[in-house]
């Protein structure tokens, strides 16, 4: 049954009152141990929503991983194409920290622009999504505030920038970069091909799981 508690009666007191009630005669013998109690309605509703919510959050996490893998793959390809340029700069006396800072600034700028656009879309779309969820599922929980949405979006943006900037920064900091072959052709290597193939396989695996 569903009941509304009287004004000022806490759930603990309602449970104590119900626990004091005795089952009808013969119930214990017929159906075992019977007792009365109370469960908050919100807790009952959450029980049925936990599994779908976890699946949804897991799907969102897979989408983020796929996006980060795409960013990392693009940065790796871009860095490989710039290997002759970086090698020339190192050979002409450019130090590693300067190149690392340049790679970090470039990746950070791209990431910040994408993050600002994404957070703006998130905040603007949140009221419409909330209204849609309320009309479809009859929920009563309010969406997080714009500040909370912006905070989570900013944190994810920083993680994405770190993931995307890692490969260029490591490549620029390598001591042997000045000895690389400087030409108009792309510098190839088993290790770099293996890393790109690993990213590709990982993306395909995540997409397959997400589709199912």
PDB file of C-alpha atoms in Angstrom:
ATOM      1  CA  UNK A   1       0.000   0.000   0.000  1.00  0.00           C
ATOM      2  CA  UNK A   2       0.957   3.642  -0.473  1.00  0.00           C
ATOM      3  CA  UNK A   3       0.308   6.080   2.361  1.00  0.00           C
ATOM      4  CA  UNK A   4       1.096   9.692   3.162  1.00  0.00           C
ATOM      5  CA  UNK A   5       2.656  10.350   6.555  1.00  0.00           C
ATOM      6  CA  UNK A   6       0.915  12.888   8.809  1.00  0.00           C
ATOM      7  CA  UNK A   7       2.566  16.264   9.127  1.00  0.00           C
ATOM      8  CA  UNK A   8       5.516  16.140  11.531  1.00  0.00           C
ATOM      9  CA  UNK A   9       5.738  12.338  11.728  1.00  0.00           C
ATOM     10  CA  UNK A  10       9.221  11.088  10.738  1.00  0.00           C
ATOM     11  CA  UNK A  11       9.663   7.846   8.861  1.00  0.00           C
ATOM     12  CA  UNK A  12      11.394   6.262  11.862  1.00  0.00           C
ATOM     13  CA  UNK A  13       8.334   6.809  14.071  1.00  0.00           C
ATOM     14  CA  UNK A  14       6.031   5.420  11.398  1.00  0.00           C
ATOM     15  CA  UNK A  15       8.184   2.313  11.155  1.00  0.00           C
ATOM     16  CA  UNK A  16       8.114   1.851  14.919  1.00  0.00           C
ATOM     17  CA  UNK A  17       4.312   2.158  15.031  1.00  0.00           C
ATOM     18  CA  UNK A  18       3.843  -0.302  12.181  1.00  0.00           C
ATOM     19  CA  UNK A  19       6.327  -2.761  13.694  1.00  0.00           C
ATOM     20  CA  UNK A  20       4.194  -2.886  16.833  1.00  0.00           C
ATOM     21  CA  UNK A  21       1.190  -4.179  14.910  1.00  0.00           C
ATOM     22  CA  UNK A  22       0.492  -7.890  15.189  1.00  0.00           C
ATOM     23  CA  UNK A  23      -0.338  -9.935  12.089  1.00  0.00           C
ATOM     24  CA  UNK A  24      -3.761 -11.507  11.830  1.00  0.00           C
ATOM     25  CA  UNK A  25      -4.158 -14.860  13.583  1.00  0.00           C
ATOM     26  CA  UNK A  26      -2.910 -17.763  11.534  1.00  0.00           C
ATOM     27  CA  UNK A  27      -0.623 -15.734   9.222  1.00  0.00           C
ATOM     28  CA  UNK A  28       2.570 -17.006  10.832  1.00  0.00           C
ATOM     29  CA  UNK A  29       1.518 -20.595  10.388  1.00  0.00           C
ATOM     30  CA  UNK A  30       0.345 -20.061   6.811  1.00  0.00           C
ATOM     31  CA  UNK A  31       2.994 -17.858   5.251  1.00  0.00           C
ATOM     32  CA  UNK A  32       5.903 -17.666   7.688  1.00  0.00           C
ATOM     33  CA  UNK A  33       7.280 -14.597   9.418  1.00  0.00           C
ATOM     34  CA  UNK A  34       5.013 -11.615   8.738  1.00  0.00           C
ATOM     35  CA  UNK A  35       5.781  -8.094   9.944  1.00  0.00           C
ATOM     36  CA  UNK A  36       4.722  -4.568   9.114  1.00  0.00           C
ATOM     37  CA  UNK A  37       7.060  -1.772   8.115  1.00  0.00           C
ATOM     38  CA  UNK A  38       7.444   1.320   5.958  1.00  0.00           C
ATOM     39  CA  UNK A  39       9.758   2.157   3.076  1.00  0.00           C
ATOM     40  CA  UNK A  40      10.108   5.640   1.667  1.00  0.00           C
ATOM     41  CA  UNK A  41       8.410   5.995  -1.706  1.00  0.00           C
ATOM     42  CA  UNK A  42      11.513   7.560  -3.248  1.00  0.00           C
ATOM     43  CA  UNK A  43      13.552   4.520  -2.241  1.00  0.00           C
ATOM     44  CA  UNK A  44      10.994   2.212  -3.858  1.00  0.00           C
ATOM     45  CA  UNK A  45      11.121   4.204  -7.093  1.00  0.00           C
ATOM     46  CA  UNK A  46      14.926   4.196  -7.095  1.00  0.00           C
ATOM     47  CA  UNK A  47      15.048   0.410  -6.895  1.00  0.00           C
ATOM     48  CA  UNK A  48      13.588   0.005 -10.357  1.00  0.00           C
ATOM     49  CA  UNK A  49      15.688   2.815 -11.814  1.00  0.00           C
ATOM     50  CA  UNK A  50      19.119   1.777 -10.539  1.00  0.00           C
ATOM     51  CA  UNK A  51      19.949  -0.759 -13.251  1.00  0.00           C
ATOM     52  CA  UNK A  52      18.815   1.409 -16.200  1.00  0.00           C
ATOM     53  CA  UNK A  53      20.667   4.382 -14.707  1.00  0.00           C
ATOM     54  CA  UNK A  54      23.870   2.362 -14.353  1.00  0.00           C
ATOM     55  CA  UNK A  55      23.577   1.123 -17.939  1.00  0.00           C
ATOM     56  CA  UNK A  56      23.015   4.697 -19.134  1.00  0.00           C
ATOM     57  CA  UNK A  57      25.989   6.034 -17.168  1.00  0.00           C
ATOM     58  CA  UNK A  58      28.125   3.173 -18.486  1.00  0.00           C
ATOM     59  CA  UNK A  59      27.133   4.047 -22.054  1.00  0.00           C
ATOM     60  CA  UNK A  60      28.031   7.689 -21.467  1.00  0.00           C
ATOM     61  CA  UNK A  61      31.390   6.588 -20.091  1.00  0.00           C
ATOM     62  CA  UNK A  62      32.059   4.484 -23.194  1.00  0.00           C
ATOM     63  CA  UNK A  63      31.185   7.453 -25.409  1.00  0.00           C
ATOM     64  CA  UNK A  64      33.686   9.589 -23.500  1.00  0.00           C
ATOM     65  CA  UNK A  65      36.381   6.935 -23.883  1.00  0.00           C
ATOM     66  CA  UNK A  66      35.714   6.744 -27.623  1.00  0.00           C
ATOM     67  CA  UNK A  67      35.947  10.517 -27.914  1.00  0.00           C
ATOM     68  CA  UNK A  68      39.201  10.633 -25.950  1.00  0.00           C
ATOM     69  CA  UNK A  69      40.659   7.826 -28.093  1.00  0.00           C
ATOM     70  CA  UNK A  70      39.713   9.779 -31.230  1.00  0.00           C
ATOM     71  CA  UNK A  71      41.427  12.888 -29.875  1.00  0.00           C
ATOM     72  CA  UNK A  72      44.535  10.938 -28.975  1.00  0.00           C
ATOM     73  CA  UNK A  73      44.637   9.280 -32.416  1.00  0.00           C
ATOM     74  CA  UNK A  74      44.287  12.615 -34.220  1.00  0.00           C
ATOM     75  CA  UNK A  75      47.043  14.171 -32.139  1.00  0.00           C
ATOM     76  CA  UNK A  76      49.337  11.199 -32.740  1.00  0.00           C
ATOM     77  CA  UNK A  77      48.807  11.456 -36.518  1.00  0.00           C
ATOM     78  CA  UNK A  78      49.343  15.223 -36.407  1.00  0.00           C
ATOM     79  CA  UNK A  79      52.527  14.853 -34.381  1.00  0.00           C
ATOM     80  CA  UNK A  80      53.897  12.191 -36.744  1.00  0.00           C
ATOM     81  CA  UNK A  81      53.297  14.519 -39.687  1.00  0.00           C
ATOM     82  CA  UNK A  82      55.227  17.260 -37.854  1.00  0.00           C
ATOM     83  CA  UNK A  83      58.181  15.044 -36.911  1.00  0.00           C
ATOM     84  CA  UNK A  84      60.481  16.574 -39.583  1.00  0.00           C
ATOM     85  CA  UNK A  85      59.598  20.063 -38.351  1.00  0.00           C
ATOM     86  CA  UNK A  86      60.222  19.180 -34.717  1.00  0.00           C
ATOM     87  CA  UNK A  87      63.484  17.409 -35.593  1.00  0.00           C
ATOM     88  CA  UNK A  88      64.697  20.450 -37.537  1.00  0.00           C
ATOM     89  CA  UNK A  89      63.940  22.773 -34.647  1.00  0.00           C
ATOM     90  CA  UNK A  90      65.794  20.508 -32.230  1.00  0.00           C
ATOM     91  CA  UNK A  91      68.755  20.279 -34.605  1.00  0.00           C
ATOM     92  CA  UNK A  92      68.878  24.083 -34.834  1.00  0.00           C
ATOM     93  CA  UNK A  93      69.167  24.370 -31.066  1.00  0.00           C
ATOM     94  CA  UNK A  94      65.601  24.347 -29.878  1.00  0.00           C
ATOM     95  CA  UNK A  95      65.344  22.864 -26.404  1.00  0.00           C
ATOM     96  CA  UNK A  96      62.876  20.160 -25.383  1.00  0.00           C
ATOM     97  CA  UNK A  97      60.940  22.180 -22.758  1.00  0.00           C
ATOM     98  CA  UNK A  98      60.150  24.890 -25.310  1.00  0.00           C
ATOM     99  CA  UNK A  99      58.748  22.371 -27.786  1.00  0.00           C
ATOM    100  CA  UNK A 100      56.815  20.631 -25.021  1.00  0.00           C
ATOM    101  CA  UNK A 101      55.241  23.925 -23.968  1.00  0.00           C
ATOM    102  CA  UNK A 102      54.314  24.668 -27.573  1.00  0.00           C
ATOM    103  CA  UNK A 103      52.627  21.278 -27.962  1.00  0.00           C
ATOM    104  CA  UNK A 104      50.795  21.802 -24.665  1.00  0.00           C
ATOM    105  CA  UNK A 105      49.593  25.287 -25.664  1.00  0.00           C
ATOM    106  CA  UNK A 106      48.373  24.095 -29.068  1.00  0.00           C
ATOM    107  CA  UNK A 107      46.509  21.096 -27.634  1.00  0.00           C
ATOM    108  CA  UNK A 108      45.153  23.180 -24.769  1.00  0.00           C
ATOM    109  CA  UNK A 109      43.821  25.865 -27.101  1.00  0.00           C
ATOM    110  CA  UNK A 110      41.978  23.335 -29.274  1.00  0.00           C
ATOM    111  CA  UNK A 111      40.646  21.554 -26.185  1.00  0.00           C
ATOM    112  CA  UNK A 112      39.472  24.757 -24.494  1.00  0.00           C
ATOM    113  CA  UNK A 113      37.599  25.923 -27.590  1.00  0.00           C
ATOM    114  CA  UNK A 114      35.869  22.554 -27.895  1.00  0.00           C
ATOM    115  CA  UNK A 115      35.164  22.473 -24.163  1.00  0.00           C
ATOM    116  CA  UNK A 116      33.600  25.942 -24.097  1.00  0.00           C
ATOM    117  CA  UNK A 117      31.346  25.106 -27.044  1.00  0.00           C
ATOM    118  CA  UNK A 118      30.344  21.763 -25.522  1.00  0.00           C
ATOM    119  CA  UNK A 119      29.618  23.234 -22.075  1.00  0.00           C
ATOM    120  CA  UNK A 120      27.552  26.030 -23.621  1.00  0.00           C
ATOM    121  CA  UNK A 121      25.470  23.522 -25.580  1.00  0.00           C
ATOM    122  CA  UNK A 122      25.081  21.409 -22.423  1.00  0.00           C
ATOM    123  CA  UNK A 123      23.821  24.290 -20.306  1.00  0.00           C
ATOM    124  CA  UNK A 124      21.479  25.586 -23.020  1.00  0.00           C
ATOM    125  CA  UNK A 125      20.026  22.124 -23.754  1.00  0.00           C
ATOM    126  CA  UNK A 126      19.617  21.036 -20.118  1.00  0.00           C
ATOM    127  CA  UNK A 127      16.167  22.665 -19.537  1.00  0.00           C
ATOM    128  CA  UNK A 128      14.725  21.060 -22.690  1.00  0.00           C
ATOM    129  CA  UNK A 129      16.160  17.661 -21.790  1.00  0.00           C
ATOM    130  CA  UNK A 130      14.810  17.983 -18.243  1.00  0.00           C
ATOM    131  CA  UNK A 131      11.332  18.795 -19.534  1.00  0.00           C
ATOM    132  CA  UNK A 132      11.473  15.844 -21.927  1.00  0.00           C
ATOM    133  CA  UNK A 133      12.552  13.452 -19.160  1.00  0.00           C
ATOM    134  CA  UNK A 134       9.810  14.710 -16.842  1.00  0.00           C
ATOM    135  CA  UNK A 135       7.118  14.285 -19.486  1.00  0.00           C
ATOM    136  CA  UNK A 136       8.279  10.800 -20.491  1.00  0.00           C
ATOM    137  CA  UNK A 137       9.152   9.264 -17.137  1.00  0.00           C
ATOM    138  CA  UNK A 138       7.270  11.354 -14.579  1.00  0.00           C
ATOM    139  CA  UNK A 139      10.373  12.070 -12.488  1.00  0.00           C
ATOM    140  CA  UNK A 140      10.450  14.714  -9.810  1.00  0.00           C
ATOM    141  CA  UNK A 141      14.199  15.149  -9.340  1.00  0.00           C
ATOM    142  CA  UNK A 142      15.554  18.427 -10.663  1.00  0.00           C
ATOM    143  CA  UNK A 143      18.548  18.515 -12.965  1.00  0.00           C
ATOM    144  CA  UNK A 144      21.846  19.821 -11.537  1.00  0.00           C
ATOM    145  CA  UNK A 145      22.372  23.551 -11.641  1.00  0.00           C
ATOM    146  CA  UNK A 146      24.202  25.269 -14.483  1.00  0.00           C
ATOM    147  CA  UNK A 147      27.209  25.696 -12.203  1.00  0.00           C
ATOM    148  CA  UNK A 148      27.327  21.953 -11.489  1.00  0.00           C
ATOM    149  CA  UNK A 149      26.959  21.098 -15.179  1.00  0.00           C
ATOM    150  CA  UNK A 150      29.699  23.559 -16.059  1.00  0.00           C
ATOM    151  CA  UNK A 151      31.965  22.142 -13.357  1.00  0.00           C
ATOM    152  CA  UNK A 152      31.607  18.567 -14.575  1.00  0.00           C
ATOM    153  CA  UNK A 153      32.048  19.685 -18.183  1.00  0.00           C
ATOM    154  CA  UNK A 154      35.195  21.609 -17.252  1.00  0.00           C
ATOM    155  CA  UNK A 155      36.652  18.592 -15.460  1.00  0.00           C
ATOM    156  CA  UNK A 156      35.998  16.323 -18.449  1.00  0.00           C
ATOM    157  CA  UNK A 157      37.508  18.966 -20.753  1.00  0.00           C
ATOM    158  CA  UNK A 158      40.710  19.027 -18.696  1.00  0.00           C
ATOM    159  CA  UNK A 159      40.925  15.226 -18.847  1.00  0.00           C
ATOM    160  CA  UNK A 160      40.397  15.294 -22.619  1.00  0.00           C
ATOM    161  CA  UNK A 161      43.120  17.936 -23.035  1.00  0.00           C
ATOM    162  CA  UNK A 162      45.534  15.869 -20.939  1.00  0.00           C
ATOM    163  CA  UNK A 163      44.804  12.721 -22.972  1.00  0.00           C
ATOM    164  CA  UNK A 164      45.143  14.521 -26.309  1.00  0.00           C
ATOM    165  CA  UNK A 165      48.269  16.477 -25.357  1.00  0.00           C
ATOM    166  CA  UNK A 166      50.171  13.527 -23.896  1.00  0.00           C
ATOM    167  CA  UNK A 167      51.426  12.073 -27.199  1.00  0.00           C
ATOM    168  CA  UNK A 168      52.677  15.384 -28.726  1.00  0.00           C
ATOM    169  CA  UNK A 169      54.384  16.393 -25.478  1.00  0.00           C
ATOM    170  CA  UNK A 170      56.128  13.027 -25.089  1.00  0.00           C
ATOM    171  CA  UNK A 171      57.189  13.114 -28.737  1.00  0.00           C
ATOM    172  CA  UNK A 172      58.580  16.661 -28.451  1.00  0.00           C
ATOM    173  CA  UNK A 173      60.482  15.787 -25.261  1.00  0.00           C
ATOM    174  CA  UNK A 174      62.349  12.798 -26.725  1.00  0.00           C
ATOM    175  CA  UNK A 175      66.107  13.381 -26.595  1.00  0.00           C
ATOM    176  CA  UNK A 176      66.768  11.615 -29.927  1.00  0.00           C
ATOM    177  CA  UNK A 177      64.375  13.784 -31.901  1.00  0.00           C
ATOM    178  CA  UNK A 178      67.208  15.844 -33.416  1.00  0.00           C
ATOM    179  CA  UNK A 179      68.642  12.699 -34.999  1.00  0.00           C
ATOM    180  CA  UNK A 180      65.399  11.891 -36.814  1.00  0.00           C
ATOM    181  CA  UNK A 181      65.419  11.859 -40.575  1.00  0.00           C
ATOM    182  CA  UNK A 182      64.345  15.287 -41.801  1.00  0.00           C
ATOM    183  CA  UNK A 183      62.601  15.017 -45.134  1.00  0.00           C
ATOM    184  CA  UNK A 184      59.303  15.612 -46.822  1.00  0.00           C
ATOM    185  CA  UNK A 185      58.166  12.059 -46.128  1.00  0.00           C
ATOM    186  CA  UNK A 186      56.393  10.821 -43.053  1.00  0.00           C
ATOM    187  CA  UNK A 187      58.571   9.132 -40.450  1.00  0.00           C
ATOM    188  CA  UNK A 188      57.235   5.700 -39.731  1.00  0.00           C
ATOM    189  CA  UNK A 189      57.913   3.205 -36.997  1.00  0.00           C
ATOM    190  CA  UNK A 190      56.541  -0.017 -35.624  1.00  0.00           C
ATOM    191  CA  UNK A 191      55.906   1.466 -32.231  1.00  0.00           C
ATOM    192  CA  UNK A 192      53.834   4.353 -33.608  1.00  0.00           C
ATOM    193  CA  UNK A 193      51.910   2.050 -35.933  1.00  0.00           C
ATOM    194  CA  UNK A 194      51.273  -0.277 -33.026  1.00  0.00           C
ATOM    195  CA  UNK A 195      49.945   2.589 -30.895  1.00  0.00           C
ATOM    196  CA  UNK A 196      47.582   3.731 -33.646  1.00  0.00           C
ATOM    197  CA  UNK A 197      46.401   0.160 -34.210  1.00  0.00           C
ATOM    198  CA  UNK A 198      45.841  -0.291 -30.472  1.00  0.00           C
ATOM    199  CA  UNK A 199      43.736   2.888 -30.372  1.00  0.00           C
ATOM    200  CA  UNK A 200      41.742   1.718 -33.390  1.00  0.00           C
ATOM    201  CA  UNK A 201      41.103  -1.718 -31.909  1.00  0.00           C
ATOM    202  CA  UNK A 202      40.112  -0.147 -28.607  1.00  0.00           C
ATOM    203  CA  UNK A 203      37.640   2.189 -30.303  1.00  0.00           C
ATOM    204  CA  UNK A 204      36.067  -0.651 -32.273  1.00  0.00           C
ATOM    205  CA  UNK A 205      35.738  -2.713 -29.092  1.00  0.00           C
ATOM    206  CA  UNK A 206      34.082   0.149 -27.191  1.00  0.00           C
ATOM    207  CA  UNK A 207      31.726   0.947 -30.082  1.00  0.00           C
ATOM    208  CA  UNK A 208      30.687  -2.720 -30.332  1.00  0.00           C
ATOM    209  CA  UNK A 209      29.870  -2.862 -26.619  1.00  0.00           C
ATOM    210  CA  UNK A 210      28.019   0.455 -26.828  1.00  0.00           C
ATOM    211  CA  UNK A 211      25.899  -0.704 -29.782  1.00  0.00           C
ATOM    212  CA  UNK A 212      24.844  -3.842 -27.923  1.00  0.00           C
TER     213      UNK A 212
END
